[in-house]
Short mmCIF file of C-alpha atoms in Angstrom, two decimals:
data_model
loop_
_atom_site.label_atom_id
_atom_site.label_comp_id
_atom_site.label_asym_id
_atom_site.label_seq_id
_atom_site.Cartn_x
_atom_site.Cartn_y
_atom_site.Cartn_z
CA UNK A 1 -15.25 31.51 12.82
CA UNK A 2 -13.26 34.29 15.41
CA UNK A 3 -11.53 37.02 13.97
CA UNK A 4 -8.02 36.86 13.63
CA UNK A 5 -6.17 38.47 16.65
CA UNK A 6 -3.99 41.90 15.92
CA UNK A 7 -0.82 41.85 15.33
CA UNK A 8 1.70 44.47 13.35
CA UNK A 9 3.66 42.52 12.08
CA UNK A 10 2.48 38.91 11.28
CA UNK A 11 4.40 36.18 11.02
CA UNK A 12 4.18 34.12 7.37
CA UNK A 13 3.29 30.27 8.19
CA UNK A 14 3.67 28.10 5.35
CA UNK A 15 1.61 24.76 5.51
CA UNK A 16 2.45 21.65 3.37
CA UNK A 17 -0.20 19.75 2.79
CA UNK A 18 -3.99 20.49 2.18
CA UNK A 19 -5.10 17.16 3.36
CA UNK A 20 -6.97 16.32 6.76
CA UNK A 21 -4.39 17.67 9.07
CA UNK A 22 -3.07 20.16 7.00
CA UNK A 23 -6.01 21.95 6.33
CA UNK A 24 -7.07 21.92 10.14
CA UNK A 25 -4.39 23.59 11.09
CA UNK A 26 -4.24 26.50 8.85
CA UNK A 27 -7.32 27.12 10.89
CA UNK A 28 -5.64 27.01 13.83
CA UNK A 29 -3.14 29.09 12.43
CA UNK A 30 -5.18 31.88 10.84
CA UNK A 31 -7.07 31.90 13.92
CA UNK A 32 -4.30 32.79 16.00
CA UNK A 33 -3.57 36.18 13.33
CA UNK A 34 -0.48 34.54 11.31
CA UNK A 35 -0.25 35.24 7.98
CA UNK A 36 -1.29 31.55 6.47
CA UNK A 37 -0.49 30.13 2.72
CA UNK A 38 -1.27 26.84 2.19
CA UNK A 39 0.34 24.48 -0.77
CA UNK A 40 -1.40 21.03 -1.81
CA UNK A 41 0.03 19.05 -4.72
CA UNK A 42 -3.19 17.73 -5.90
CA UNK A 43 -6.19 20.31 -7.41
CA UNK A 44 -8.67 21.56 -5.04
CA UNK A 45 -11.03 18.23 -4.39
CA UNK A 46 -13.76 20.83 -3.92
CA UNK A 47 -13.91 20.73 -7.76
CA UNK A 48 -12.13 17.43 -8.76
CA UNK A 49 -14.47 14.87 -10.77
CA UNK A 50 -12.63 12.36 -8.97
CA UNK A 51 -10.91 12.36 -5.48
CA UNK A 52 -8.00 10.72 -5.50
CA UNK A 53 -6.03 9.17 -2.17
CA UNK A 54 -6.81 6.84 0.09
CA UNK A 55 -10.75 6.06 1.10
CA UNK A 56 -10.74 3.57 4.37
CA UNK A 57 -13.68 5.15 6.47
CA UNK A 58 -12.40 7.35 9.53
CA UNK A 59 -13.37 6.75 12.79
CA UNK A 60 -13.96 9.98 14.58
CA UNK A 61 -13.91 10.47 18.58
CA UNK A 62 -13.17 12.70 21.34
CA UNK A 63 -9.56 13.57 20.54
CA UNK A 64 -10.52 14.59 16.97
CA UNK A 65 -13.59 16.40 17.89
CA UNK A 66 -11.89 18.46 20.61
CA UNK A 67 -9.90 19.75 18.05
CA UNK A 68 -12.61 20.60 15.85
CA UNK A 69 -14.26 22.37 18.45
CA UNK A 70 -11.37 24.24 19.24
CA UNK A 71 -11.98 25.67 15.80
CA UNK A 72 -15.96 25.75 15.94
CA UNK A 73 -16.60 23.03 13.51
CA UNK A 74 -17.10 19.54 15.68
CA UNK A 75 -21.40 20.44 15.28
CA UNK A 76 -21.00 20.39 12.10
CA UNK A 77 -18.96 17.07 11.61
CA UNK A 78 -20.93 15.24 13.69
CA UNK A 79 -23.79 15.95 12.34
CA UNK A 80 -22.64 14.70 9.53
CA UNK A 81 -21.00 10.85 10.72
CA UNK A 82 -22.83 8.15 12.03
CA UNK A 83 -22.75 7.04 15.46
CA UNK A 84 -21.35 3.64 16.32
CA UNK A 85 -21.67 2.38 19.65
CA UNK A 86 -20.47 -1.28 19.56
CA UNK A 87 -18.17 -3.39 17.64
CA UNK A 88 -20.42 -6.27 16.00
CA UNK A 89 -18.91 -9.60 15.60
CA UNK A 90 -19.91 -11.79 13.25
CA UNK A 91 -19.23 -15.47 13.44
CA UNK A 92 -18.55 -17.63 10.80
CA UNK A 93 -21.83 -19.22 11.33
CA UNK A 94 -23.40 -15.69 10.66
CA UNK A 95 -24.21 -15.21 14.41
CA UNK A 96 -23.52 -11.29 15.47
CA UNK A 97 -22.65 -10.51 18.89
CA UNK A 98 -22.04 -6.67 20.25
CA UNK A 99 -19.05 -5.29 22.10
CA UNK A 100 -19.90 -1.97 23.52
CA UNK A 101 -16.50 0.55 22.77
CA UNK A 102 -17.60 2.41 26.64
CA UNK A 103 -20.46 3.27 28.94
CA UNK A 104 -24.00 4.15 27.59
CA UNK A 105 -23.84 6.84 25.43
CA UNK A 106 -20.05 6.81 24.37
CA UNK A 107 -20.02 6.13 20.99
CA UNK A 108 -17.29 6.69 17.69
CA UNK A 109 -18.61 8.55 14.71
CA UNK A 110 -17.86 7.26 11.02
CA UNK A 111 -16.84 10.00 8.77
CA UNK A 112 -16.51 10.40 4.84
CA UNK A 113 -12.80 11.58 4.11
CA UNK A 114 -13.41 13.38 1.37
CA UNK A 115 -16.54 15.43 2.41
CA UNK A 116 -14.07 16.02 6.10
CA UNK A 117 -11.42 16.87 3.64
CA UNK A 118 -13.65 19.41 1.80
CA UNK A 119 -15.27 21.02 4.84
CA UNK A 120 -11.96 21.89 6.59
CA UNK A 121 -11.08 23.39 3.39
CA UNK A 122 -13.58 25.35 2.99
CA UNK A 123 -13.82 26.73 6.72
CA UNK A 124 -10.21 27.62 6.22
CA UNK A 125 -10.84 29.78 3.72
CA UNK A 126 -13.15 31.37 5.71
CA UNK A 127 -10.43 33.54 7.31
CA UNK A 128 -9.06 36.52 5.72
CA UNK A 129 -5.80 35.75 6.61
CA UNK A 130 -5.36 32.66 4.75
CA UNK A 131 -4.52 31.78 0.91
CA UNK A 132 -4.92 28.32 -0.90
CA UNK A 133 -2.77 27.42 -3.53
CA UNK A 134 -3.19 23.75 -5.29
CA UNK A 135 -1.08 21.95 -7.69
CA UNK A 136 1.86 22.87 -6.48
CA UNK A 137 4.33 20.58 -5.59
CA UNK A 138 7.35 21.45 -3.66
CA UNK A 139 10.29 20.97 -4.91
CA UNK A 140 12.80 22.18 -2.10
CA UNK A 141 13.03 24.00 1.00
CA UNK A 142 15.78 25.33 3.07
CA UNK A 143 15.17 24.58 6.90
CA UNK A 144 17.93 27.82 7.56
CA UNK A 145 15.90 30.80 5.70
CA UNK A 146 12.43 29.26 5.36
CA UNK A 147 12.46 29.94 1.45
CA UNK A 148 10.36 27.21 -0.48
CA UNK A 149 10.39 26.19 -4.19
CA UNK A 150 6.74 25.15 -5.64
CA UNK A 151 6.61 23.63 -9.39
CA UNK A 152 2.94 24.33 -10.60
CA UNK A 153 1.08 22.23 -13.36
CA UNK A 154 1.79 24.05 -15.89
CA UNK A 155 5.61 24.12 -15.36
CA UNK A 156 6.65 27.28 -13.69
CA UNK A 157 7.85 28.02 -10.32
CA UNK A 158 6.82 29.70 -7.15
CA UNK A 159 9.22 30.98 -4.46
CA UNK A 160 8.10 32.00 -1.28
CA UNK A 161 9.53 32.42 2.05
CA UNK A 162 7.98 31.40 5.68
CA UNK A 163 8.96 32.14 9.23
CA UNK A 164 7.36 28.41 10.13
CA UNK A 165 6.85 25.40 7.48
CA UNK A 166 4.50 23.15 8.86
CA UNK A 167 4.78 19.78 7.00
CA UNK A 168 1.35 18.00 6.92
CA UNK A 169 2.22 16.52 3.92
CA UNK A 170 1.32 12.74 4.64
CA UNK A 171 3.70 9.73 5.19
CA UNK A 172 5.91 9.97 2.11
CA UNK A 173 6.45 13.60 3.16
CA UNK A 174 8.70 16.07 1.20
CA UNK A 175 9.34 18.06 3.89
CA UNK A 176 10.77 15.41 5.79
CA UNK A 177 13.53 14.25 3.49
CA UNK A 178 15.14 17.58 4.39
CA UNK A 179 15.30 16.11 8.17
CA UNK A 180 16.46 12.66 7.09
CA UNK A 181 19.46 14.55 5.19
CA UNK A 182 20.69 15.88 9.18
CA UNK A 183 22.17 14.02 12.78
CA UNK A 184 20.46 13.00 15.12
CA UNK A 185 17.49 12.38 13.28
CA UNK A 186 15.39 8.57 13.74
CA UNK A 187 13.79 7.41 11.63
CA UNK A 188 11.83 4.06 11.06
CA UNK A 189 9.30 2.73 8.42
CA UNK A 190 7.78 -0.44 8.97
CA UNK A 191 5.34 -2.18 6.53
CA UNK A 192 3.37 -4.70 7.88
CA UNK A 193 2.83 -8.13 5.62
CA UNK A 194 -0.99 -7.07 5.50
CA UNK A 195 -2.75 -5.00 3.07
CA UNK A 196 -6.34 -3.79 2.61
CA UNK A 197 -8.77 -4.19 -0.10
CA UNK A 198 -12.59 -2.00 -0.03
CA UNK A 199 -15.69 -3.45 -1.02
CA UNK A 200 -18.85 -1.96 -1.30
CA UNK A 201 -22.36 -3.27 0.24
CA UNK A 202 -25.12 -1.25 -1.43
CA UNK A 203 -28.37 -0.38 0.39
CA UNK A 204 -31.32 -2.96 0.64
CA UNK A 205 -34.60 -1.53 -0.06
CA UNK A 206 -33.12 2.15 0.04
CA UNK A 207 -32.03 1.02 4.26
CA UNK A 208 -28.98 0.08 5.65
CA UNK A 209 -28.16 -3.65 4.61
CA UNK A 210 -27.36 -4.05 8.44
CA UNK A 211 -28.21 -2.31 11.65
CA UNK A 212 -26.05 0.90 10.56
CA UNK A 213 -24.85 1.93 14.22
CA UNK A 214 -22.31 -0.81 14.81
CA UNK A 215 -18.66 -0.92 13.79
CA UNK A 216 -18.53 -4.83 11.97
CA UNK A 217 -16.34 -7.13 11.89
CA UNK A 218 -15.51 -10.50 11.05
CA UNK A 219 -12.55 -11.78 12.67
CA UNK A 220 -11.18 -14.64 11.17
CA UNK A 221 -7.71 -15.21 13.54
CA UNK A 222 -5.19 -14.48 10.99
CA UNK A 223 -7.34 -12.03 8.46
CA UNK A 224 -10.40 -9.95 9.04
CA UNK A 225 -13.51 -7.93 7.30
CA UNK A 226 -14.73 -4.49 8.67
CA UNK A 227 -17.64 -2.42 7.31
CA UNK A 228 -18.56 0.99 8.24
CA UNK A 229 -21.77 3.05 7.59
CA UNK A 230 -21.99 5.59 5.52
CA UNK A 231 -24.58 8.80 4.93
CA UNK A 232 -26.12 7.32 1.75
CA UNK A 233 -27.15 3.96 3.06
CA UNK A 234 -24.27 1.71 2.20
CA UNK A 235 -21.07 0.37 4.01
CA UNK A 236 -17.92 0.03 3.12
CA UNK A 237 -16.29 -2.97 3.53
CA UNK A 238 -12.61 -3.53 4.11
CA UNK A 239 -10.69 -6.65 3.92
CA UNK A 240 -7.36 -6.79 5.93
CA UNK A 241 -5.74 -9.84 4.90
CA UNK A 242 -1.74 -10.70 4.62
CA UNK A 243 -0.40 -10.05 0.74
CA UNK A 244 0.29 -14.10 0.34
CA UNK A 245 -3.40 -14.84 0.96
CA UNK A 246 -4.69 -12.25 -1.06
CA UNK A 247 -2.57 -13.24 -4.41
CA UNK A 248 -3.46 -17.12 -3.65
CA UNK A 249 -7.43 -16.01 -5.02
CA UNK A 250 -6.64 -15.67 -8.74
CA UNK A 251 -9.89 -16.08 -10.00
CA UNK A 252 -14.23 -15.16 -9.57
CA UNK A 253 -14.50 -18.83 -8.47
CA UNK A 254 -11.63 -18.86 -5.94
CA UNK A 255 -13.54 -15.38 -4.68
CA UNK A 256 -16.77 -16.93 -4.23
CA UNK A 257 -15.07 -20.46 -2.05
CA UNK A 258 -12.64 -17.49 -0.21
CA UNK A 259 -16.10 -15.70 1.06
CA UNK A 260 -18.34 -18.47 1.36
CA UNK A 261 -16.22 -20.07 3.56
CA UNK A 262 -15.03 -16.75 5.87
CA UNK A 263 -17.62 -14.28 5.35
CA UNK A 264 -20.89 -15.98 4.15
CA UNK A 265 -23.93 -13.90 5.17
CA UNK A 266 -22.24 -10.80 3.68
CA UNK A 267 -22.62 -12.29 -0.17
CA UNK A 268 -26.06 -11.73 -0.41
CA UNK A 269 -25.46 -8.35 0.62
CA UNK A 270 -22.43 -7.28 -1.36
CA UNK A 271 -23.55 -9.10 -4.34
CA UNK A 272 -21.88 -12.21 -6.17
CA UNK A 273 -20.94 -10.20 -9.47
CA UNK A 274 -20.18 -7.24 -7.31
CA UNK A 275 -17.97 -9.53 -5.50
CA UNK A 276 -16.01 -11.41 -8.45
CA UNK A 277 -15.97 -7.57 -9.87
CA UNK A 278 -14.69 -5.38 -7.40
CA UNK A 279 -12.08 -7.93 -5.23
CA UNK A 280 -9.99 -7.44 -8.96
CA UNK A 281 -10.24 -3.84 -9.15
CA UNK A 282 -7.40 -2.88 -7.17
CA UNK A 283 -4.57 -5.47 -5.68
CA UNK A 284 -4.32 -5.02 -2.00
CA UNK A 285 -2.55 -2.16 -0.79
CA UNK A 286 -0.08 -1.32 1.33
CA UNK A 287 0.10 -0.23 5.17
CA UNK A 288 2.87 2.10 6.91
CA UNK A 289 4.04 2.98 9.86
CA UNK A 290 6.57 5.24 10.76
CA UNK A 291 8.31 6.78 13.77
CA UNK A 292 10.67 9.64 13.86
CA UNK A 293 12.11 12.04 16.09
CA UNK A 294 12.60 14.97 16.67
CA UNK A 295 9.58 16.82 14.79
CA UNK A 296 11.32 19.73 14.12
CA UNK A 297 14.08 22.17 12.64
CA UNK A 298 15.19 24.91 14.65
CA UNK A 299 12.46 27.75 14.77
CA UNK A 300 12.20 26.92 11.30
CA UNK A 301 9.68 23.67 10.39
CA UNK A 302 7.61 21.03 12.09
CA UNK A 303 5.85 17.82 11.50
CA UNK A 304 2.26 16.83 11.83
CA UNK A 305 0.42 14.22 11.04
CA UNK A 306 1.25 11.40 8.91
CA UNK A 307 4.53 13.37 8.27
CA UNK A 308 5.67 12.76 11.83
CA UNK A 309 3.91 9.85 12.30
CA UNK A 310 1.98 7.57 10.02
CA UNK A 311 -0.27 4.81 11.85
CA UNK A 312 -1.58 1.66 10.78
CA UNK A 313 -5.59 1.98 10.70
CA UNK A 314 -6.47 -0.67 13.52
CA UNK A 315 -7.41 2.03 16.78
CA UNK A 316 -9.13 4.12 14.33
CA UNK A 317 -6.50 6.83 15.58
CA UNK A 318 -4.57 8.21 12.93
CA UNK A 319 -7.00 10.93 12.03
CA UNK A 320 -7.32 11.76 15.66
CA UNK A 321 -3.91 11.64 16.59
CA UNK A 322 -3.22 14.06 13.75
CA UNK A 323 -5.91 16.65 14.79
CA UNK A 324 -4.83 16.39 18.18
CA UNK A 325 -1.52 17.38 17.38
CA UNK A 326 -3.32 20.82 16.44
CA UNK A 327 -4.36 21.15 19.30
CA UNK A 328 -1.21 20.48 21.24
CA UNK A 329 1.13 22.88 19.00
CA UNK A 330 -1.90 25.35 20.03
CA UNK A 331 -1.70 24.85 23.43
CA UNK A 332 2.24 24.79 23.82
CA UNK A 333 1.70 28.42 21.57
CA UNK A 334 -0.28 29.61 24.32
CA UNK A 335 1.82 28.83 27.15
CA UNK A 336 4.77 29.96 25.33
CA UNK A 337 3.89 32.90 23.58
CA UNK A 338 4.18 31.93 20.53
CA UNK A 339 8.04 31.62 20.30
CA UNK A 340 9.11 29.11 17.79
CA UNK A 341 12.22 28.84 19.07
CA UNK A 342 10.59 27.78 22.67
CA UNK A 343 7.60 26.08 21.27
CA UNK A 344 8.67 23.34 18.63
CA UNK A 345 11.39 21.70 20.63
CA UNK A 346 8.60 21.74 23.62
CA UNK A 347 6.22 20.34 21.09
CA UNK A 348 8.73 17.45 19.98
CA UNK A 349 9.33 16.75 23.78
CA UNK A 350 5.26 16.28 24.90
CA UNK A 351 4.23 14.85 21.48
CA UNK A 352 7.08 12.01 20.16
CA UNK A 353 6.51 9.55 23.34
CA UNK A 354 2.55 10.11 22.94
CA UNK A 355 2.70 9.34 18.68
CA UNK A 356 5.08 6.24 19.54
CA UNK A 357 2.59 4.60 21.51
CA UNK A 358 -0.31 4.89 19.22
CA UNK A 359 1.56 3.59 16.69
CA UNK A 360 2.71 1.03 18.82
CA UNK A 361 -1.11 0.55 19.92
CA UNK A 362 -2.28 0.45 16.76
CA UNK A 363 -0.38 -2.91 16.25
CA UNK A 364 -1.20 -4.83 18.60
CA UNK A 365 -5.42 -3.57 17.64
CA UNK A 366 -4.87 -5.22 14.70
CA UNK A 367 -4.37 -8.70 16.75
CA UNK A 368 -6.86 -7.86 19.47
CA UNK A 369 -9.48 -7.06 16.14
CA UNK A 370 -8.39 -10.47 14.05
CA UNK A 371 -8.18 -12.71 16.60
CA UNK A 372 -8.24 -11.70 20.60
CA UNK A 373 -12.43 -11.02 19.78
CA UNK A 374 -13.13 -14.55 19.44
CA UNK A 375 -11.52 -15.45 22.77
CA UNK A 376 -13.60 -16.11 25.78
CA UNK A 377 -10.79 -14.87 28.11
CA UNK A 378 -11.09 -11.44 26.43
CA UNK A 379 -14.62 -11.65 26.35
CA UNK A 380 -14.50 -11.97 29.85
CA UNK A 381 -11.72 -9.61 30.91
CA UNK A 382 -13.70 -7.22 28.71
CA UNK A 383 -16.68 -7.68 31.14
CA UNK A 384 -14.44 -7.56 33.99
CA UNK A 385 -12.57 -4.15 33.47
CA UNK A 386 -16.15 -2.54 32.68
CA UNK A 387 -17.28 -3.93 35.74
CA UNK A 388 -14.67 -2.41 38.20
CA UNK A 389 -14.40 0.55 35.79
CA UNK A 390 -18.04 1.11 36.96
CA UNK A 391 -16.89 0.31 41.02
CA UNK A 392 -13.81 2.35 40.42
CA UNK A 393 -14.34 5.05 37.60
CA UNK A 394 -11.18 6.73 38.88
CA UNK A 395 -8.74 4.04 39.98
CA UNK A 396 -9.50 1.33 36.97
CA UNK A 397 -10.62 3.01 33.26
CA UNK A 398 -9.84 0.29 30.70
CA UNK A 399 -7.83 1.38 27.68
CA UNK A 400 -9.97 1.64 24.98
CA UNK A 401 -11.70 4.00 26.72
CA UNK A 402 -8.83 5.88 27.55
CA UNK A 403 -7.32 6.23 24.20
CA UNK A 404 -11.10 7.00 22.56
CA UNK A 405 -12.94 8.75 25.01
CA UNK A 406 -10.36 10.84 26.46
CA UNK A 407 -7.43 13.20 26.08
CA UNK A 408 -5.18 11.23 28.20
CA UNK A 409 -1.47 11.08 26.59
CA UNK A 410 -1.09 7.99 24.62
CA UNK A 411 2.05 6.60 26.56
CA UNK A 412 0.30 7.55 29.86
CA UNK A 413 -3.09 5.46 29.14
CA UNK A 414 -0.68 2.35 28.15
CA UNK A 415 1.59 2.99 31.67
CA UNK A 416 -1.58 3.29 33.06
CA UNK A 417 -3.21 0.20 31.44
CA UNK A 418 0.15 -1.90 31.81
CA UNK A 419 -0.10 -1.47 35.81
CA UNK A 420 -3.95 -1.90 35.69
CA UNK A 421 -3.42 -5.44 33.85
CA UNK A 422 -0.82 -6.10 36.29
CA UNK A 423 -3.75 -5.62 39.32
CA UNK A 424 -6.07 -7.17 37.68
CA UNK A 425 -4.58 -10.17 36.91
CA UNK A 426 -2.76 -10.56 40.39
CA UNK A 427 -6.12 -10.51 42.16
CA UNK A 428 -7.34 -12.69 39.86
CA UNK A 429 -4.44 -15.03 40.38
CA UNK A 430 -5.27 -14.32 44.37
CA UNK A 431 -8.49 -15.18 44.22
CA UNK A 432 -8.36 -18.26 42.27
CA UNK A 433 -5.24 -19.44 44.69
CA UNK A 434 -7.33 -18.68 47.67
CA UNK A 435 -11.03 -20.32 46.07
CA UNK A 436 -8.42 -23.48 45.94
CA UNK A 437 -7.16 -23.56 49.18
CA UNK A 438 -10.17 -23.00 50.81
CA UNK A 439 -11.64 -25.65 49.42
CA UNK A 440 -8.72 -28.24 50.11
CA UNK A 441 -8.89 -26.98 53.95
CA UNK A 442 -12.66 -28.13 53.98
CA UNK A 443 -11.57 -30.86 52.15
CA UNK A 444 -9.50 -32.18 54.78
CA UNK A 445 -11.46 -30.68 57.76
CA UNK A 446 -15.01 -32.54 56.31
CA UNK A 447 -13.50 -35.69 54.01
CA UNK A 448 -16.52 -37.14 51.79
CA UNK A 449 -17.47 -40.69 52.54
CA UNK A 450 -15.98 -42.69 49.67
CA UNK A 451 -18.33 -45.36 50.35
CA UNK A 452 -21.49 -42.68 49.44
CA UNK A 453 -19.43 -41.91 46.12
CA UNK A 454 -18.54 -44.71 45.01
CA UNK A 455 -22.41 -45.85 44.95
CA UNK A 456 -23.94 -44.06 42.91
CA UNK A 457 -20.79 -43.89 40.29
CA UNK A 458 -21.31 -47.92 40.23
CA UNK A 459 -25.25 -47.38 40.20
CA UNK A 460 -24.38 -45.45 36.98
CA UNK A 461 -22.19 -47.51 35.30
CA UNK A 462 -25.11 -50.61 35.59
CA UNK A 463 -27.41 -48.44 34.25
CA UNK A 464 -24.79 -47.40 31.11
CA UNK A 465 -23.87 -51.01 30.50
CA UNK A 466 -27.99 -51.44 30.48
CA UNK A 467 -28.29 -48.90 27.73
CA UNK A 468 -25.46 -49.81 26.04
CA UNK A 469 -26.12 -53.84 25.76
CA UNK A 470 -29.94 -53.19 25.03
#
């Protein structure tokens, strides 16, 4: 941790939230020498018995960890995920085939949420700058003054004023209902007609019940099954599956037929009365995404993270885009001296194209995941943009590696990857055109004697009828 930088008179920031994003940046605020309360609704998950939120496993890369190093804790994350350097396909014969996500040693980390959670909190309070204040809920805000009202547990209120309200307070944020209440603000929410259900595959022999450094899946076209490693030897397994399919399995049977026929080799590993137990647990839940625009109010409040823009899981993005907008409003601080007034309209002008095409990318993943895997055209493509990414590392980088391994702006890697597609498949198009009319000129220039072909073709047929009448 750095010491706060000087300053007479600091100015109060107020952060919503005390999840992922929230959290992060009161680091990044504190660090800079504001003044920094944070509000949470929920109790401090340091202590809870039980964490309570969502659990799909996060998918850490370079985005996310640049923030955290901005911050000086990506060490001591990473030490703490698990590589994964490949996707793994499984077949539905059980066959497993890697992907690599980039070049030799590029690689995504899995990550516990909770322990992330808990970590962030805990290096924020690091900072003598900073207060945490849990179960409080706000109540209402005025984007003119800045003043807040907070409802505790118990009943009572808090009032406190800010000079900046940072709303990190998820995708149902309260913050933002005060911008949905004013002109000229969009707004979209789109659910898509899949959910998610986790299962859990419990170590084998106190090891990994598969090779652990692999992202899995098992693409099944219209539905799929991911697992992800985590520290204590299992993975957790998540089903993505549309909300008609998963309501048509009623029963342990129906379970049992559902995964024997889709996802066979993982039974033995989950476990049959895990299985017939745990799929009827929870239903399937839901999945968001949401756009808006602008991200802020005045000098007054911003949005971060799932507040501005919630993402569907399926680039493993969310958490990154959400850190990296940290690291954004940091850098847009610097170059403007930390004037509000100047900085959050500059923020909503570099950020709102960049969060609308992850979220936008992280739609289509879900197809490319389900279905696009099993295709040999991809397969090969795949191949093919590696291949002249390793010709031409600066003139063709394909776009996974763009959105994981890079800080390239979102909406600039899928310009980028739009006109590289383009290329591609052009010369491709070229090539094959040119393959055929080369071959039709030599054609014509050498003709074949038909009496030669036709030989052996009758030769063969003899020799079929030969087989076929003995």
């Amino acid at each position: 941790m750095e010491e706060p930088t000087g300053r007479l008179t600091p100015k109060k920031v107020a952060v919503v939230g005390g999840g992922l994003v929230g959290a992060l940046n009161a680091c990044y605020f504190a660090k800079r020498g504001f003044d920094v309360e944070v509000f949470e609704t929920r109790e401090d998950i340091r202590q809870a018995k039980v964490v309570k939120g969502r659990s799909i496993n996060l998918a850490l890369s370079h985005r996310g960890r640049q923030a955290l190093k901005h911050v000086g804790m990506e060490d001591k994350i990473v030490s703490q995920g698990i590589p994964m350097h490949a996707r793994m396909i499984h077949s539905p014969s059980g066959k497993q085939s890697p992907i690599p996500y980039g070049k030799k040693g590029q690689f995504i980390l899995s990550v516990d949420r909770a322990n992330l959670n808990k970590e962030l909190l805990t290096e924020a309070e690091t900072y003598p700058n900073m207060k945490m204040n849990f179960d409080h809920k706000l109540k209402d805000w005025s984007p003119e003054t800045g003043l807040m009202t907070f409802t505790r547990l118990d009943g009572s209120h808090d009032q406190i004023q800010a000079d900046l309200i940072v709303g990190c307070d998820g995708a149902f944020s309260t913050i933002r209902k005060q911008f949905l209440r004013r002109s000229r603000f969009n707004y979209s929410q789109t659910y898509i007609p899949h959910g998610y259900m986790e299962l859990t595959m419990p170590p084998v022999n106190g090891e990994f019940a598969m090779k652990p450094d692999y992202l899995h899946i098992w693409p099944r076209n219209t539905f799929m099954m991911i697992a992800l490693p985590n520290l204590d030897k299992t993975f957790t397994c998540t089903l993505f599956m549309p909300f008609d399919e998963f309501e048509k399995i009623t029963t342990g049977d129906e379970v049992m037929e559902f995964f024997q026929e889709y996802f066979a080799d993982t039974i033995p590993l989950i476990g049959v009365d895990a299985l017939k137990r745990d799929y009827f647990r929870l239903p399937g839940l839901a999945m968001v995404s949401i756009k808006c625009s602008p991200y802020h109010i005045g000098d007054k409040c911003v949005l971060m993270g799932d507040a501005a823009h919630a993402v569907v899981p399926f680039y493993g993005q969310g958490m990154n885009a959400g850190f990296e907008d940290c690291i954004v409003f940091d850098e847009i601080m610097e170059q403007l001296n930390e004037d509000f007034s100047a900085v959050l309209p500059e923020y909503t002008r570099v950020r709102v194209p960049d969060d609308h095409a992850i979220a936008d990318l992280a739609m289509y993943n879900y197809i490319e995941m389900r279905a696009h895997v099993n295709s040999k055209w991809f397969l090969f493509r795949k191949h093919l943009d590696n291949f002249l990414h390793f010709l031409l590392p600066n003139t063709i980088v394909p776009l996974y590696t763009m959105v994981t391994f890079t800080r390239t702006r979102y909406h600039k890697a899928v310009d980028r990857w739009q006109w590289q597609d383009k290329v591609i498949n052009r010369g491709l198009l070229f090539g094959a055109t040119g393959a055929v009319l080369g071959g039709s000129y030599l054609l014509i220039k050498n003709p074949p004697d038909i009496n030669k072909l036709i030989i052996p073709t009758e030769k063969m047929w003899a020799r079929l009828m030969s087989l076929w009448t003995n």
